Coordinates of C-alpha atoms in Angstrom, one line a residue:
X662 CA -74.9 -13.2 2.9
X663 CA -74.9 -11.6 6.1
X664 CA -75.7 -8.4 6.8
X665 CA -73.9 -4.8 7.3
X666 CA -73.2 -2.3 10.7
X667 CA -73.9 0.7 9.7
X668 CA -70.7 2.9 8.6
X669 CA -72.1 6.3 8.7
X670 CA -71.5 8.4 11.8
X671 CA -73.6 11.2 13.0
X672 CA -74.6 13.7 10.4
X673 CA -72.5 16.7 9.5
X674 CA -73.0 19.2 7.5
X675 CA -71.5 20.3 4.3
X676 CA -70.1 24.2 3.9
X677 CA -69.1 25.9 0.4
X678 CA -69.6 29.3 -0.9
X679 CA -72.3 30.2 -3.6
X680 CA -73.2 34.0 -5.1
X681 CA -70.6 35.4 -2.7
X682 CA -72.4 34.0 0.7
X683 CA -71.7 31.0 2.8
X684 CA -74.2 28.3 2.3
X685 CA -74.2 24.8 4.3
X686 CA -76.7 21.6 4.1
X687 CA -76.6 18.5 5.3
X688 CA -74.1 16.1 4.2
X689 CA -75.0 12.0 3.0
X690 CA -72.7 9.7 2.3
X691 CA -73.2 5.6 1.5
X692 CA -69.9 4.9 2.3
X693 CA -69.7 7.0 5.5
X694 CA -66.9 9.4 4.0
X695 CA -66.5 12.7 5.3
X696 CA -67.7 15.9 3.5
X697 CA -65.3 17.4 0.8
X698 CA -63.6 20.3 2.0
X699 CA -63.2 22.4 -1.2
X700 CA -66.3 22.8 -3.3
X701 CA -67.0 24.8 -6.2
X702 CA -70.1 25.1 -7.8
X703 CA -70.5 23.6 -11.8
X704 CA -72.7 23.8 -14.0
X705 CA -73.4 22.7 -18.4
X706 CA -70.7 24.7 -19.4
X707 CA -67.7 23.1 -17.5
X708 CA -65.9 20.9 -19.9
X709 CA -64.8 17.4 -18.8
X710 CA -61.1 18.2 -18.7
X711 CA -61.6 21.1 -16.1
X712 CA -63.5 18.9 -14.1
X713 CA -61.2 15.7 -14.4
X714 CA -58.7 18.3 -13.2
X715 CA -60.6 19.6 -10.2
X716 CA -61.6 16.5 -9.1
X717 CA -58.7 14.6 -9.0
X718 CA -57.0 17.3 -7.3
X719 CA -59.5 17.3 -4.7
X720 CA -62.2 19.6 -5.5
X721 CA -65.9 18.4 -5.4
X722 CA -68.4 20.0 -7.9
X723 CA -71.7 20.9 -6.7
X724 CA -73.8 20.8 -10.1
X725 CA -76.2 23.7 -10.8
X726 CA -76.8 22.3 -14.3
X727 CA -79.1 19.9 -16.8
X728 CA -79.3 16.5 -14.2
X729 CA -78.5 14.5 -17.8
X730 CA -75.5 16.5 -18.2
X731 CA -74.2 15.2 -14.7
X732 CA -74.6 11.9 -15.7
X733 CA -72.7 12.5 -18.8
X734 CA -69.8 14.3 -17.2
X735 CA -70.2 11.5 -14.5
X736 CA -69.5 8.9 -17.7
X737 CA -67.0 11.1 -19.2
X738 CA -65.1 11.3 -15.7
X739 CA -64.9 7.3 -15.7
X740 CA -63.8 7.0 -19.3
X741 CA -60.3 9.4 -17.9
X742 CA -59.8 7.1 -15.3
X743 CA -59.4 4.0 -17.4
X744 CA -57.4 5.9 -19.9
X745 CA -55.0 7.2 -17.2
X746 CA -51.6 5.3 -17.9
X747 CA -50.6 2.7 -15.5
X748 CA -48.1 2.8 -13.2
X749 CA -45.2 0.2 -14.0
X750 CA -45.4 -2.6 -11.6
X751 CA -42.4 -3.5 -10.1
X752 CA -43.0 -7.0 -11.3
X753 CA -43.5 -8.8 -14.4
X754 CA -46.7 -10.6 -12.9
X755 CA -47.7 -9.4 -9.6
X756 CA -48.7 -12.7 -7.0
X757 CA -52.5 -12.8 -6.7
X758 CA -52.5 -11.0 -3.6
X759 CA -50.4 -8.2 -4.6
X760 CA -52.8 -8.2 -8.0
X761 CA -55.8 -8.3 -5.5
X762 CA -54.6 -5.2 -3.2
X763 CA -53.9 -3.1 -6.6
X764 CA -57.2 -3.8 -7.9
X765 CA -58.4 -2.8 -4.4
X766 CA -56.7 0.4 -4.5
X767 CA -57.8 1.2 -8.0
X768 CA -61.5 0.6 -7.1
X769 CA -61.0 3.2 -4.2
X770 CA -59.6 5.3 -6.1
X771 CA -62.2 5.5 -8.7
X772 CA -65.0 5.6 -6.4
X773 CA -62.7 8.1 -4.7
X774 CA -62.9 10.5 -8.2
X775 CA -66.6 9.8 -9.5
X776 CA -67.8 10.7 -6.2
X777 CA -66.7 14.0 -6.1
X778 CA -69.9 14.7 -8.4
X779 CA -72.3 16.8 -6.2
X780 CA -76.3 16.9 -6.6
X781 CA -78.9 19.0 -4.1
X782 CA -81.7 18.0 -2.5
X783 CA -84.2 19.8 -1.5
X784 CA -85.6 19.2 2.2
X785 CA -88.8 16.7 0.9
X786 CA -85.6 14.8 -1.5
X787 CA -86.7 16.6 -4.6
X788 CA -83.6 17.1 -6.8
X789 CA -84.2 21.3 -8.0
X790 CA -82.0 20.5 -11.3
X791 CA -83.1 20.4 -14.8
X792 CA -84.4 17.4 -16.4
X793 CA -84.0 15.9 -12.7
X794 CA -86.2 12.3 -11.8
X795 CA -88.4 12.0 -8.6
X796 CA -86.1 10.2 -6.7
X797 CA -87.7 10.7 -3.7
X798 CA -88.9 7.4 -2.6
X799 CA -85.4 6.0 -3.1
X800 CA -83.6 8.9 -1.1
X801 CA -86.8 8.1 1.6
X802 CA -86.2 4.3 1.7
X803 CA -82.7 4.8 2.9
X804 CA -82.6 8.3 4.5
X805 CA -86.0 8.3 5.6
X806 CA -87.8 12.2 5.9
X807 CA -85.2 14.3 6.1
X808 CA -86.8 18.2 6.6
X809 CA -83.8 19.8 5.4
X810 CA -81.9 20.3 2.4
X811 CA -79.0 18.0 1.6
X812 CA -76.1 17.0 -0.6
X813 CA -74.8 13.6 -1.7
X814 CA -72.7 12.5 -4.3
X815 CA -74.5 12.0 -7.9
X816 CA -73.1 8.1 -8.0
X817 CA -74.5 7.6 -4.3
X818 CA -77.9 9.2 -5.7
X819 CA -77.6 6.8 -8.6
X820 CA -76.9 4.0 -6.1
X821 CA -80.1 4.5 -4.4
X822 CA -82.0 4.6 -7.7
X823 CA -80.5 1.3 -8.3
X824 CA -81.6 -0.5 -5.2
X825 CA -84.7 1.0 -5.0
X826 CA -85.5 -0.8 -8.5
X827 CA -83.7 -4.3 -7.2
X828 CA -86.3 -3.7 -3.9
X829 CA -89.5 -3.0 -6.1
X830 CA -88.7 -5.5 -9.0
X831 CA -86.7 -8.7 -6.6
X832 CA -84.4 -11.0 -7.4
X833 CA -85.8 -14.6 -8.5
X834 CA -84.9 -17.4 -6.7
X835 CA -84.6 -21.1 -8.2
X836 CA -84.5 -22.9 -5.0
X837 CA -87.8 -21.3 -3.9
X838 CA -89.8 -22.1 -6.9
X839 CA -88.5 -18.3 -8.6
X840 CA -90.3 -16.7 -5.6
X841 CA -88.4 -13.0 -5.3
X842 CA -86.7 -12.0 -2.8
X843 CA -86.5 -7.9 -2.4
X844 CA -83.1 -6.6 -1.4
X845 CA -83.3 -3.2 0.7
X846 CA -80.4 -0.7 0.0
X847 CA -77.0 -2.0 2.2
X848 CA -78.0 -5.7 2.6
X849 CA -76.5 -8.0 -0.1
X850 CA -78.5 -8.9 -2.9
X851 CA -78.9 -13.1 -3.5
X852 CA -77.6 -12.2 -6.7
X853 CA -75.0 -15.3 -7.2
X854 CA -77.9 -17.8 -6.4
X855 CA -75.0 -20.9 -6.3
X856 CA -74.3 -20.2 -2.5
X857 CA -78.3 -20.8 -1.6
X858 CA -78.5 -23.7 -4.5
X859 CA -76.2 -25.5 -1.9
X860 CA -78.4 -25.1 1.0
X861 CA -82.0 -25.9 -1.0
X862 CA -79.7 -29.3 -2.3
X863 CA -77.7 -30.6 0.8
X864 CA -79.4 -34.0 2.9
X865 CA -80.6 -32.6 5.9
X866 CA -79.2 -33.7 9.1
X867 CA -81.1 -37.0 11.0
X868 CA -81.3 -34.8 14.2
X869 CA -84.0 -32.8 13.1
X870 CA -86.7 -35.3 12.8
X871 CA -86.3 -35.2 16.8
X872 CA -86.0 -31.3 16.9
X873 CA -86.8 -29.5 13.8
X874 CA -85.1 -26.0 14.4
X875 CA -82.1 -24.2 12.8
X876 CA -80.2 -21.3 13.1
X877 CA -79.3 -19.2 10.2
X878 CA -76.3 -16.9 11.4
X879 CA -76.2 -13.4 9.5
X880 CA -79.5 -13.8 7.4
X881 CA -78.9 -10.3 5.4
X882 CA -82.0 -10.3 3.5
X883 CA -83.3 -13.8 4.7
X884 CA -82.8 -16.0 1.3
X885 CA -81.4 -18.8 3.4
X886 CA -83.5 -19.2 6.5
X887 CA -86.6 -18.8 4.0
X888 CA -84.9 -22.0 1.8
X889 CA -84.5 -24.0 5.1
X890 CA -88.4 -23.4 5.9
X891 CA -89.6 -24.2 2.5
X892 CA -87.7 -27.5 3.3
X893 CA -90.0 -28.0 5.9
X894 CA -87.7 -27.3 9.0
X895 CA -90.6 -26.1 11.3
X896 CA -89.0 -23.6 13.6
X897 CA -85.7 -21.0 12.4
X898 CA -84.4 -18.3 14.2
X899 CA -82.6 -15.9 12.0
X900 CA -79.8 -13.7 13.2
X901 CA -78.3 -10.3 12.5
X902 CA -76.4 -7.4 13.4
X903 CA -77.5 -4.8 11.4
X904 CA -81.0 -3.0 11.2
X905 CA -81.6 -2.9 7.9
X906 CA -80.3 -6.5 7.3
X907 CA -83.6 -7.4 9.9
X908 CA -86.0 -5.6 8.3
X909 CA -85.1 -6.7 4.9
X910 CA -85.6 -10.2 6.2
X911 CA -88.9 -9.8 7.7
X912 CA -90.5 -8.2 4.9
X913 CA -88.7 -11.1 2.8
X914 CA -90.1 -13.7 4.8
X915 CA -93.7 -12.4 5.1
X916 CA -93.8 -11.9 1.6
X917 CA -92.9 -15.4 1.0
X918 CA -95.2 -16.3 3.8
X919 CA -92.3 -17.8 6.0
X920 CA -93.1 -15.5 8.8
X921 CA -94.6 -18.2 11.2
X922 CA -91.7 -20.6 10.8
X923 CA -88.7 -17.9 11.3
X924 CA -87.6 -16.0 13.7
X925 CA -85.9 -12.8 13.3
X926 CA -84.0 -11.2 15.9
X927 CA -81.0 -8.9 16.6
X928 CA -77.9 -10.9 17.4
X929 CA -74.1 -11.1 16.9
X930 CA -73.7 -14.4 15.5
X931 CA -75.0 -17.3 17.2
X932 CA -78.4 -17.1 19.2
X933 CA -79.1 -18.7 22.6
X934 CA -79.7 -22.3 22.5
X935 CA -78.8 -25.4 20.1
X936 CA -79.8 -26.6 17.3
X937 CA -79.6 -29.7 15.0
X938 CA -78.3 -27.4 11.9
X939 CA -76.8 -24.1 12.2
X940 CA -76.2 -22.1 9.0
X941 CA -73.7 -19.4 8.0
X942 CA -72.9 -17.9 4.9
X943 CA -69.9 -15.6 6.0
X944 CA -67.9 -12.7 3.6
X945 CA -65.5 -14.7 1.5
X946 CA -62.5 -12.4 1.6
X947 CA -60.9 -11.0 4.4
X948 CA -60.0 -7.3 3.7
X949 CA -61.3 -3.8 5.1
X950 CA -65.0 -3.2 3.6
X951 CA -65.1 0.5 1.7
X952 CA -68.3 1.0 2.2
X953 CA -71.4 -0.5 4.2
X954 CA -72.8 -2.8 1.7
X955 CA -69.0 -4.3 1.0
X956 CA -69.5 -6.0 4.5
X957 CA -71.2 -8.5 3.0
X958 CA -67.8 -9.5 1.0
X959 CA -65.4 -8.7 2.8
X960 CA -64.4 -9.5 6.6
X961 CA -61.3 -8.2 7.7
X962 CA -58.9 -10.9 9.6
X963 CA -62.1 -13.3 9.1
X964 CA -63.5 -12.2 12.0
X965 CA -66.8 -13.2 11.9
X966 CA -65.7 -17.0 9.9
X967 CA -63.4 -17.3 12.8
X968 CA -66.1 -16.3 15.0
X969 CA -68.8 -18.8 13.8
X970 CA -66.4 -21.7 13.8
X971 CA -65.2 -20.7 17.7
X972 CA -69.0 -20.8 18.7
X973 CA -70.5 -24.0 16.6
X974 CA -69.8 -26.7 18.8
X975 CA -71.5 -24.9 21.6
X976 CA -74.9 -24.1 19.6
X977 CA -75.2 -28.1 18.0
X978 CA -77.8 -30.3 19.7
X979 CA -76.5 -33.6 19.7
X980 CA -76.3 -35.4 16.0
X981 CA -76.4 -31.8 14.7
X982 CA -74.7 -30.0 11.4
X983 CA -73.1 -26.7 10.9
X984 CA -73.5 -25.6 7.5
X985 CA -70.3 -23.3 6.3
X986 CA -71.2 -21.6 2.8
X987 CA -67.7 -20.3 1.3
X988 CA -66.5 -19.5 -1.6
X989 CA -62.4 -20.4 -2.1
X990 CA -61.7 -17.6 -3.7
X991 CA -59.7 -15.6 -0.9
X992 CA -57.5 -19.2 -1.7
X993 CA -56.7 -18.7 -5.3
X994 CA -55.8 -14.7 -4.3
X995 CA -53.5 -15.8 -1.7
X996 CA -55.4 -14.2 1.2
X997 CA -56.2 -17.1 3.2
X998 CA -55.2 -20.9 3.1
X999 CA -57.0 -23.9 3.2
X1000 CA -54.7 -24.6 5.9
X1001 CA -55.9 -21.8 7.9
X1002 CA -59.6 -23.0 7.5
X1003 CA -59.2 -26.6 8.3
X1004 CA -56.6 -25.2 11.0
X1005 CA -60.1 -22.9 13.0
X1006 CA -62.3 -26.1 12.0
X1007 CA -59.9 -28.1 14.5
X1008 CA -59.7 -25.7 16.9
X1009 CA -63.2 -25.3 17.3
X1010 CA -63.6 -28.6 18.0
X1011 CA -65.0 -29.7 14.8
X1012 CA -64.5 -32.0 12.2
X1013 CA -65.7 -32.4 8.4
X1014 CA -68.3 -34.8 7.9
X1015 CA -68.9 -33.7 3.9
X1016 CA -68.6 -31.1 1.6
X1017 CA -70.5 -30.2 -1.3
X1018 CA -69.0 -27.7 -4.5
X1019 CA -70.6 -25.8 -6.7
X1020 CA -69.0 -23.4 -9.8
X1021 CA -69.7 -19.5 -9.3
X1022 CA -72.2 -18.8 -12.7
X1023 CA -71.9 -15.1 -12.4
X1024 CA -70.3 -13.3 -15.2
X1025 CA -66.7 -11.9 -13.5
X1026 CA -66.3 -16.1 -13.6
X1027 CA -66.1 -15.6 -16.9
X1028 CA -64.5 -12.4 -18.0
X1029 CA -61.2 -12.3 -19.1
X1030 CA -60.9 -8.7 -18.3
X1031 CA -61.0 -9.2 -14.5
X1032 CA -57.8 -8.2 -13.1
X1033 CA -58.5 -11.2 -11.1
X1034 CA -59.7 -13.6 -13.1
X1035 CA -57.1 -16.2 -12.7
X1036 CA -58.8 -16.7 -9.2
X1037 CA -62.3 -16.1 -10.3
X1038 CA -61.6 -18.9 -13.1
X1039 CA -61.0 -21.3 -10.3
X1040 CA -63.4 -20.6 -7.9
X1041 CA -65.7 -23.1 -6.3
X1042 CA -68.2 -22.0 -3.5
X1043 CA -68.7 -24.9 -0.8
X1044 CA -71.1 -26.1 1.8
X1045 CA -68.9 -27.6 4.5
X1046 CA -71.0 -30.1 6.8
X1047 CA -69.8 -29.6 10.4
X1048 CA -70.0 -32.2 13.4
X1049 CA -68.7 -31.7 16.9
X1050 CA -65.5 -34.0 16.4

């Protein structure tokens, strides 16, 4: 997947009232949201229904209590959001895109709620609650040292928890013998291992026994460009926008002792030069990302799948492939058409010279409690082979 800009702006600070004095620390946020602007403090002996009430009415709780009981209140929050009664829709069955943008709004709206959960941090990112865990390599993996006390949300905290036990433990991955790859906090984890299954399976083009160099456009954690050298392409240069995103992929790639064969550098999309086989692994679904590491999914307007396409023809060598790795989901929601895709193909220039399908394996395929999954159900990710038409 490719990789994320960062969202967050600037730091700012967040301001409440505590013991009758004004108190202020710096303010974090994943997502890049502003700070609340009414706080009150909370503690063990709020009940659930007081805080469901405060929260949803706009009123973040800074928690002074047990760090257990936060977590428990954070669950007990989530269970009065899925009890809340639904809205009638104004339709008996609501199109797939209109299904899509409700369950859209939902998630935001959720994430909205349970992140209204407070925790401190002291300035070295220990947590001064009760019962609290030494988080402070996660908080300094993603923050780096801070020197000041701060405040983030307790399901941002847990976030960072989470990703800093994906990064430490990897992900294994088939196609490169169950090597791991390490995903860093904000770059998409190769989690759905279908998409690089493609890559590790489709004939190489003939143009690289004269030139043996790729691109791989948006390497997020660098999965794909490593797959391409294990194939035995002897020169890759890896491209990405996003900091993180590179050095996620060099720490990847020496790990898996790739480093001399790829190339990492800072670009936006395509890199100078051609090449016998580009690669690109877009987001699927074109909508506005919520947060940083939703970049990865989705791309609003297609921008960057719009953007690849426009460029390919100029970056081939001659005899050269570009490799498109996209799911067809944003199809079965209605959000794009296949029209539209082999419509940009076209323009570009391009024609198809293959295509190869794979089903999705990961569990939403499969669950028939997915608001969405009529679409997921009928999903197929693709590896489109590319000529200059």
């Amino acid at each position: 997947m490719v990789g994320v800009r960062p969202m967050s702006a600037a730091p700012v600070p967040l301001e409440w009232a505590e013991d009758g004095r004004p108190h202020r620390a710096l303010w974090r946020s994943a997502s890049g949201v502003q700070p609340p602007r009414r706080v009150r403090v909370a503690d063990d002996t709020m009940s659930a229904d007081t805080a469901y009430r405060l929260v949803c009415e706009g009123t973040a709780l800074l928690w002074r209590g047990d760090y257990h009981q936060a977590r428990q209140l954070l669950q007990a929050l989530a269970r009065r959001i899925e009890r809340r009664p639904r809205k009638p829709s104004p339709e008996p069955a609501p199109s797939p895109a209109a299904a899509f943008h409700l369950h859209r709004k939902a998630q935001a709206e959720r994430a909205r709620i349970l992140g209204m959960v407070l925790i401190p941090f002291d300035a070295d990112h220990h947590v001064p609650l009760r019962r609290a865990p030494d988080v402070k390599s996660a908080c300094d993996e993603v923050w780096g040292p801070s020197g000041e006390p701060c405040v983030a949300s307790l399901r941002d905290l847990l976030g960072l928890i989470g990703a800093h036990e994906w990064r430490r433990k990897g992900v294994p991955i088939a196609a490169l013998g169950g090597a791991h790859v390490h995903p860093h906090h904000g770059v998409f984890s190769p989690v759905r291992g279908e998409y690089v299954d493609l890559v590790a399976q489709a004939p190489l083009p003939a143009a690289l026994k004269a030139q043996s160099l790729a691109f791989d456009i948006g390497t997020g954690c660098g999965v794909l460009a490593a797959v391409l050298a294990r194939r035995g392409v002897q020169r890759v240069v890896a491209t990405d926008i996003d900091e993180r995103a590179l050095a996620c992929a060099r720490e990847n790639l020496a790990l898996l002792h790739c480093e001399r064969a790829v190339q990492v550098i800072a670009a936006d999309l395509h890199p100078e030069g051609r090449a016998p086989l580009v690669v690109c692994n877009p987001p699927w679904l074109p909508a506005k990302p919520g947060s940083p590491i939703e970049r990865a999914v989705y791309d609003p307007d297609s921008r960057m799948l719009r953007g690849f396409l426009a460029g390919l023809a100029a970056h081939l060598a001659p005899g050269g492939e570009g490799w498109l790795i996209l799911s067809d989901l944003a199809e079965h929601l209605g959000l794009r058409t296949r029209d539209d895709l082999e419509g940009w193909i076209a323009a570009a220039g391009l024609r198809v010279a293959g295509r190869l399908d794979i089903r999705p394996r990961h569990g939403k395929a499969f669950d028939r409690s997915d608001p969405l999954h009529a679409a997921r159900a009928r999903e197929l990710t693709s590896l489109w082979r590319l000529v200059a038409a």
